[in-house]
Coordinates of C-alpha atoms in Angstrom, one line a residue:
X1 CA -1.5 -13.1 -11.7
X2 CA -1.8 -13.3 -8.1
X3 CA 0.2 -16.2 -7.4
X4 CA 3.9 -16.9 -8.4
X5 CA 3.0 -21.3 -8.4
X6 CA 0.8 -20.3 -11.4
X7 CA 2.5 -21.7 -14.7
X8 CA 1.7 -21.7 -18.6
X9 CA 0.0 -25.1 -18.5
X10 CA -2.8 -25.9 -21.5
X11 CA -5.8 -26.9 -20.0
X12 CA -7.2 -27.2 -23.6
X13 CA -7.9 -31.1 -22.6
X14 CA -7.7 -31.8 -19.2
X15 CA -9.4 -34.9 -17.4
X16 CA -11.2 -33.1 -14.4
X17 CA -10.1 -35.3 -11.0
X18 CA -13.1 -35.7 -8.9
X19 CA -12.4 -34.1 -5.5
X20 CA -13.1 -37.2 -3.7
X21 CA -9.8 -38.5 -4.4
X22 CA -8.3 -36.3 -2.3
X23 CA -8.3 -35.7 1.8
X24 CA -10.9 -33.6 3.4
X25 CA -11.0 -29.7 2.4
X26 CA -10.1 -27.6 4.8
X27 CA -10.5 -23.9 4.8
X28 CA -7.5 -21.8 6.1
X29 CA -8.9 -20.1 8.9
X30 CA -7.1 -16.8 7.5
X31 CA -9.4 -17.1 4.1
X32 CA -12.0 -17.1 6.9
X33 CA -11.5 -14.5 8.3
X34 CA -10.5 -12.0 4.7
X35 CA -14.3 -13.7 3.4
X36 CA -12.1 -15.3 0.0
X37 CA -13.9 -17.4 -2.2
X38 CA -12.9 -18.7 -5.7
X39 CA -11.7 -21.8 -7.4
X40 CA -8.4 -23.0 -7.8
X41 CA -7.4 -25.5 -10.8
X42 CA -4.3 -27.2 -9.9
X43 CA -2.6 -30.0 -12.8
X44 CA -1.2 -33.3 -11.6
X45 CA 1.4 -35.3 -12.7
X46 CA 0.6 -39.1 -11.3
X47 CA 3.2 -41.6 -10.4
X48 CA 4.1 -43.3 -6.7
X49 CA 3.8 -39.9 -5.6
X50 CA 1.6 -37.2 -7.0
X51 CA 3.4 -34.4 -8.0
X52 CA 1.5 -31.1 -9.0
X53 CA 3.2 -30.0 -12.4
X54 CA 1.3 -25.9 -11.3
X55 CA -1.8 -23.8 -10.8
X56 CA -3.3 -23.2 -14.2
X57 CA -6.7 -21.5 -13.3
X58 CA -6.1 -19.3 -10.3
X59 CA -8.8 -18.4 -7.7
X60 CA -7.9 -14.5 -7.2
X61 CA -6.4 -15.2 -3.9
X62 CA -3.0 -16.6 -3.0
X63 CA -3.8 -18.0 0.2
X64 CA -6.7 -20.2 -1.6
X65 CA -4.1 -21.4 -4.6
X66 CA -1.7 -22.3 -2.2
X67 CA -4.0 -24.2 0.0
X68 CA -5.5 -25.7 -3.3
X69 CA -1.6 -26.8 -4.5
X70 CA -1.1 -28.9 -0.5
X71 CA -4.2 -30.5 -1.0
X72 CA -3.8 -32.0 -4.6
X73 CA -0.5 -33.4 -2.8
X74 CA -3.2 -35.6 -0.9
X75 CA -4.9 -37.5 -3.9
X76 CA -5.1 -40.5 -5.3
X77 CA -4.5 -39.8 -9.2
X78 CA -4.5 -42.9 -11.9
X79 CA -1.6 -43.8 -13.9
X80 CA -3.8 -42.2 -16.9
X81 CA -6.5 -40.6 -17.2
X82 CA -9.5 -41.7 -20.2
X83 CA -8.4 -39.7 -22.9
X84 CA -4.8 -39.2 -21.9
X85 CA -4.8 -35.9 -21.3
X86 CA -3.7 -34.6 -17.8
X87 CA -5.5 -34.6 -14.6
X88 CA -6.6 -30.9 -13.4
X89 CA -8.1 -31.2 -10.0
X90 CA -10.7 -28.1 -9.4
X91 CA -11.2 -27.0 -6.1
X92 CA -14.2 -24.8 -4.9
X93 CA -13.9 -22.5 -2.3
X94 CA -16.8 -21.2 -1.3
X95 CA -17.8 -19.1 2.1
X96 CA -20.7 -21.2 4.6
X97 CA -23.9 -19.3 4.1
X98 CA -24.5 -16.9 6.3
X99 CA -27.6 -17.4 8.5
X100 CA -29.6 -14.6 7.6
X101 CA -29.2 -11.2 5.6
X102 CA -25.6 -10.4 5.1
X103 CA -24.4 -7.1 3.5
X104 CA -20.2 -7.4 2.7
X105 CA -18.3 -4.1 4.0
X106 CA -17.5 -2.1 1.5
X107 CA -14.7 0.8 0.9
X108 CA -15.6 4.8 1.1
X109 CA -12.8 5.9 -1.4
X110 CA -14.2 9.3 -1.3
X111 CA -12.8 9.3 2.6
X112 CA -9.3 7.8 1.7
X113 CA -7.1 10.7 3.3
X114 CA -6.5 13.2 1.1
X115 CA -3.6 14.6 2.5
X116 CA -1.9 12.0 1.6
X117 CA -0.6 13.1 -1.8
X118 CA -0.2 9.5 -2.8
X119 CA -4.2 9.4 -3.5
X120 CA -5.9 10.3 -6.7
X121 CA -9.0 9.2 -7.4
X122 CA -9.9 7.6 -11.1
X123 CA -11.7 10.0 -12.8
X124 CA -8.3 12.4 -12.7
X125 CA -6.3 9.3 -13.7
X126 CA -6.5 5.9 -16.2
X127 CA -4.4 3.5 -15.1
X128 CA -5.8 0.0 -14.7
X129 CA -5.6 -1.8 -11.1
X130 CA -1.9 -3.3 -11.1
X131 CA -1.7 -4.2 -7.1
X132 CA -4.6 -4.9 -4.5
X133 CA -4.6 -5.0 -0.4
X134 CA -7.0 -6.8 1.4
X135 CA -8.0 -5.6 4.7
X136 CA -10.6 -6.6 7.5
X137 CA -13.4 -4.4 8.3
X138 CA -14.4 -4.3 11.8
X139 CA -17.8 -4.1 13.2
X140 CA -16.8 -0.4 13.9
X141 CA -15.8 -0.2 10.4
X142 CA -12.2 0.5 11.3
X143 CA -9.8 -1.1 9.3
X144 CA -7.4 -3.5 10.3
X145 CA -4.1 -5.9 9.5
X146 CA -3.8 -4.9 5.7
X147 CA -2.0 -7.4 3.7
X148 CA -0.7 -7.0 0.1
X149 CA -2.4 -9.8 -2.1
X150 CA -1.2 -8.5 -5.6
X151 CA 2.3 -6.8 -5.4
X152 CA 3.5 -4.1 -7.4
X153 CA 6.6 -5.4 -8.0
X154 CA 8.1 -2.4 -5.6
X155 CA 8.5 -3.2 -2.2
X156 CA 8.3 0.8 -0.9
X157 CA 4.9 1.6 -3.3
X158 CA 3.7 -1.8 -1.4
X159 CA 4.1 -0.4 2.0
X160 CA 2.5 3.1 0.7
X161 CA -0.4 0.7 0.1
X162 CA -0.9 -0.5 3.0
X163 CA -0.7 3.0 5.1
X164 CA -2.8 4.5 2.5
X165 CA -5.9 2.0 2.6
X166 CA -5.3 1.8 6.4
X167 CA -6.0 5.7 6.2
X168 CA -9.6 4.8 4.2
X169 CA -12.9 4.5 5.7
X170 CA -15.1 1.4 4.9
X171 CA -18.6 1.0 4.9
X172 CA -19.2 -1.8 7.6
X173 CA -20.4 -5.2 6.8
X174 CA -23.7 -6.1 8.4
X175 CA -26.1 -9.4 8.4
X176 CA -29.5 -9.2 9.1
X177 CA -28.9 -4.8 9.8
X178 CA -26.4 -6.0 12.5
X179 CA -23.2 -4.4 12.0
X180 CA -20.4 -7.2 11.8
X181 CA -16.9 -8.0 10.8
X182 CA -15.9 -8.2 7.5
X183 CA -13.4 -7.6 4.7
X184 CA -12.6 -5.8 1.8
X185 CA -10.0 -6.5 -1.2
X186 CA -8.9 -3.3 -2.5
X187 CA -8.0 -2.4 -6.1
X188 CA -5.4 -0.2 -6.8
X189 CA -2.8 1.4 -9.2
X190 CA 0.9 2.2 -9.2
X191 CA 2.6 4.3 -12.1
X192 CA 5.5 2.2 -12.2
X193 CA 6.6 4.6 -15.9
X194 CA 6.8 7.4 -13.2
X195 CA 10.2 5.5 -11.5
X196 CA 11.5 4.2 -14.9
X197 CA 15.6 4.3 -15.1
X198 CA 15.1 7.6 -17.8
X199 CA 13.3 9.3 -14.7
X200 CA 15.7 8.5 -12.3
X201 CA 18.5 10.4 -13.9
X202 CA 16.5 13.3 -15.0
X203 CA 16.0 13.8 -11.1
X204 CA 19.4 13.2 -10.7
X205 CA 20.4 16.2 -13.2
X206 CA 17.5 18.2 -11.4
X207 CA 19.0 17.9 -8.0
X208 CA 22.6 18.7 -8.9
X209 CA 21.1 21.6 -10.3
X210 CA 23.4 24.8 -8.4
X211 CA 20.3 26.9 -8.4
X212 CA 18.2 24.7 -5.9
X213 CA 20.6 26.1 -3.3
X214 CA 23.5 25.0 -1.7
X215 CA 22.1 23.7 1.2
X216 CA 20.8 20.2 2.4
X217 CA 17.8 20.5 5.2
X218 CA 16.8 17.4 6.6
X219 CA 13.4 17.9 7.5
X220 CA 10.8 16.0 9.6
X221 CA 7.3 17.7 9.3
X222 CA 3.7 16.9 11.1
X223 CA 0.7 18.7 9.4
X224 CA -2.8 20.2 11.4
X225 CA -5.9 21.7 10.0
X226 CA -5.9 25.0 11.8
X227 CA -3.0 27.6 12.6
X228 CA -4.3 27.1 15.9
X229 CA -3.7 23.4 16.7
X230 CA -0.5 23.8 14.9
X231 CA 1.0 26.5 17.3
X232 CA -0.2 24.4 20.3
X233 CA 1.6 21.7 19.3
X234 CA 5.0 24.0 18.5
X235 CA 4.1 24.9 22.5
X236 CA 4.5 21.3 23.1
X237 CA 7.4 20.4 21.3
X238 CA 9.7 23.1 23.1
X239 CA 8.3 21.6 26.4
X240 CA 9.5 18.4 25.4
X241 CA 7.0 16.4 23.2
X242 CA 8.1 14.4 20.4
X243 CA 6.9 14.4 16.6
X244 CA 5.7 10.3 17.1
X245 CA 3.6 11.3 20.0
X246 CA 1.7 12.9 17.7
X247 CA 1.9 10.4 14.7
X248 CA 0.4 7.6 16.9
X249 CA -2.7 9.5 17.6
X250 CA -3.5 9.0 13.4
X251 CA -2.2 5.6 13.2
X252 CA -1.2 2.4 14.5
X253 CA 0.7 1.4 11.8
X254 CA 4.7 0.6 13.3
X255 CA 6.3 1.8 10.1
X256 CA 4.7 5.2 9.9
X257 CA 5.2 5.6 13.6
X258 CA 9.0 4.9 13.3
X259 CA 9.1 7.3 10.7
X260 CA 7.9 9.9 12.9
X261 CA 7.5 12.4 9.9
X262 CA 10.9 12.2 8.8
X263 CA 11.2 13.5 5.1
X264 CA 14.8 12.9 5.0
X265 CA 17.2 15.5 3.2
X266 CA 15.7 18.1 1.1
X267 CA 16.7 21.3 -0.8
X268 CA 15.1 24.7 -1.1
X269 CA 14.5 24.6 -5.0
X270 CA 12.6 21.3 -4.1
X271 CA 10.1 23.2 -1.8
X272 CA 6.7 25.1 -1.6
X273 CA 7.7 29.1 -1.4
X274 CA 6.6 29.8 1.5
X275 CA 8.0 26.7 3.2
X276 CA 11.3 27.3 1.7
X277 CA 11.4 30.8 2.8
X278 CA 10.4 30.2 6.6
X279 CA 13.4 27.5 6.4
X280 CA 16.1 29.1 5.1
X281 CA 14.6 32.1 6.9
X282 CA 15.9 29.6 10.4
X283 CA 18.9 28.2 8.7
X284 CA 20.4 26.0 11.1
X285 CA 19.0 22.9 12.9
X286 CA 15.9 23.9 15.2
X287 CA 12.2 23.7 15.1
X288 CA 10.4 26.2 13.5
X289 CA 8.6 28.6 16.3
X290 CA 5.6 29.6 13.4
X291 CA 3.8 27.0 11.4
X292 CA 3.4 27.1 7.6
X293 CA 0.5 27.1 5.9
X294 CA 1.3 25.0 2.6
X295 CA -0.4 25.1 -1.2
X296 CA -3.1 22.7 0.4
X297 CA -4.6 25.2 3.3
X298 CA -3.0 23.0 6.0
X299 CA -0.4 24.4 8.3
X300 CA 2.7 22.6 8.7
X301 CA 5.1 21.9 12.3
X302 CA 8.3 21.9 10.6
X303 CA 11.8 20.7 12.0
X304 CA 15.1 21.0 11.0
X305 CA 16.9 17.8 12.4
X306 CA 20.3 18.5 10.3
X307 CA 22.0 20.8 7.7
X308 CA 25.2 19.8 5.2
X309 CA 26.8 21.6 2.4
X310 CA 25.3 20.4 -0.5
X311 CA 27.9 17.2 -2.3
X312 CA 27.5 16.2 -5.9
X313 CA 27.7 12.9 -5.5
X314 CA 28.1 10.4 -8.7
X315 CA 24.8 9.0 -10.4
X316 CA 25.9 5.8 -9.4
X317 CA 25.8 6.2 -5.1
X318 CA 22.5 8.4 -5.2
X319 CA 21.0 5.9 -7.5
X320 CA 19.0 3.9 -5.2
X321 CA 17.8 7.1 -3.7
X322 CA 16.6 8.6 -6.1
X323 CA 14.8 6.1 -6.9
X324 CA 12.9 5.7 -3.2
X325 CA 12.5 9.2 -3.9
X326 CA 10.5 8.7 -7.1
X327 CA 8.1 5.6 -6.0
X328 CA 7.3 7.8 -2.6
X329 CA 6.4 10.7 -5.2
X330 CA 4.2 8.2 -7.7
X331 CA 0.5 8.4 -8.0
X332 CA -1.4 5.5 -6.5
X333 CA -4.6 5.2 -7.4
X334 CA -7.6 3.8 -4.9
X335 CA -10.1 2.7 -7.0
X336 CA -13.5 3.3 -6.6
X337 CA -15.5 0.0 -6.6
X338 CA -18.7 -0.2 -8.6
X339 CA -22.2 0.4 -6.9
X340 CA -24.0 -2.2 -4.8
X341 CA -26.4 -3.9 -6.7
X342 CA -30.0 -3.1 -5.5

């Protein structure tokens, strides 16, 4: 379900209310502008003033229901319907025709970052779609101002969302072979199991395990293709550059930028080898004058912002944590949308 109005209402026999009997339509200019279309069925309750008893055939959009909902508040319902049965107003949302040829952008899943190790791709994974973003598409095809439109149900896998499809490449939309804006809703998949309470504590036993070291590094990390670019950018650093100078060069997103590649605390055990070794190799707080080249072939900037002996704290004040720690760690899946007709 994509909207929380939507009740359990049997529309088994329902009188259809004409849409006359209400004000004018309107389309909300930000259904405009994401290209939603659908139909919303909303139930009425009649009386002095109509009341609407709940959505109970939802258009796939929100934004649509919800402007469906304010204007079955506008009717004119009878005290009774024919057959008795209750009134169900159906509204139509549908896009004005475009005047000519029109192509709708389209998402290049295949160009989704795949550094990001949130990313798998469906053919290694089978969970079904459980929360969607929709995003615009400019004429560029850039994309732009996602929005979530079907939560997960975890705020912090939501956000990951958002930077991940804002990381995607889209195919642009065009009418008549003219590129043009456009948008895209994007189906995708969370492994909510993978954060479950029985996962949480395992982690929990994991980390207080003595042989992942007896230090805390808290660790903020920017990754480059080349050993090259990497080691410039150490040369940078130590003249005074800062980690978010180089995170606003891949986004524009104000979240990732104020993270500024902060991994927050971290032990050894928890590591790649060779990261862990160049680190404990340092020790103390410091950036690291050699990148890393991780598992993946990229080499990483690494800094040490902190270091603390480690502290078993109780199950109980790590909880929440852990937890973050978990959902950052899950597998979200883009997935890939079916062909274009020809």
């Amino acid at each position: 379900m994509l909207l929380a109005l939507a009740v359990p209402l049997s529309t088994a026999a329902a009188a259809d209310l004409a849409l006359s009997a209400c004000a004018a339509q309107v389309y909300p200019d930000e259904a405009l502008r994401y290209r939603m279309e659908g139909v919303s069925r909303v139930q009425l309750v009649p009386g002095k003033k109509v009341r609407v008893a709940g959505v109970v055939g939802e258009s796939g959009y929100a934004l649509l229901d919800s402007a469906s909902v304010a204007l079955a508040t506008s009717c004119t319902v009878p005290a009774t319907s024919p057959d008795g049965t209750p009134w169900v107003l159906s509204v139509p949302w549908k896009l004005p025709a475009e005047k000519g040829a029109y192509t709708p952008a389209r998402l290049a899943v295949e160009f989704c970052s795949r550094r990001n190790k949130l990313i798998q791709f469906p053919e290694l994974d089978g969970l079904a779609p459980n929360m969607t973003v929709r995003v615009l598409v400019g004429a560029d095809g850039a994309p732009s101002a996602p929005k979530i439109e079907l939560s997960s149900g975890e705020p912090l896998a939501d956000q990951q969302a958002l930077e991940m499809v804002a990381q995607c490449r889209f195919g642009r939309a065009t009418l008549d072979g003219v590129a043009v804006p456009g948008a895209v809703l994007v189906p995708l998949a969370f492994d909510s199991a993978g954060a479950s309470e029985e996962k949480v504590r395992a982690l929990y036993k994991l980390q207080t395990d003595p042989k992942l070291g007896p230090k805390d590094y808290k660790l903020a990390q920017i990754d480059f293709a080349t050993e090259t670019e990497a080691s410039r950018v150490i040369g940078e650093l130590n003249g005074g550059a800062k980690f978010v100078d180089y995170i606003r060069k891949r986004t524009k997103l104000p979240e990732v930028i104020k993270r500024a590649g902060r991994l927050g605390w971290m032990r050894v055990g928890e590591m790649e080898k060779d990261i862990a070794e160049a680190i404990e190799a340092q020790g103390e707080p410091g950036l690291l004058q050699q990148p890393v080249r991780a598992k993946n072939g990229r080499w990483h900037v690494i800094d040490i912002e902190e270091t603390r002996p480690v502290a078993t704290a109780s199950y109980e004040k790590v909880r929440a944590n852990l937890k973050r720690k978990l959902i950052e760690e899950r597998d979200v899946v883009v997935q890939q949308p079916p062909p274009l007709a020809k």
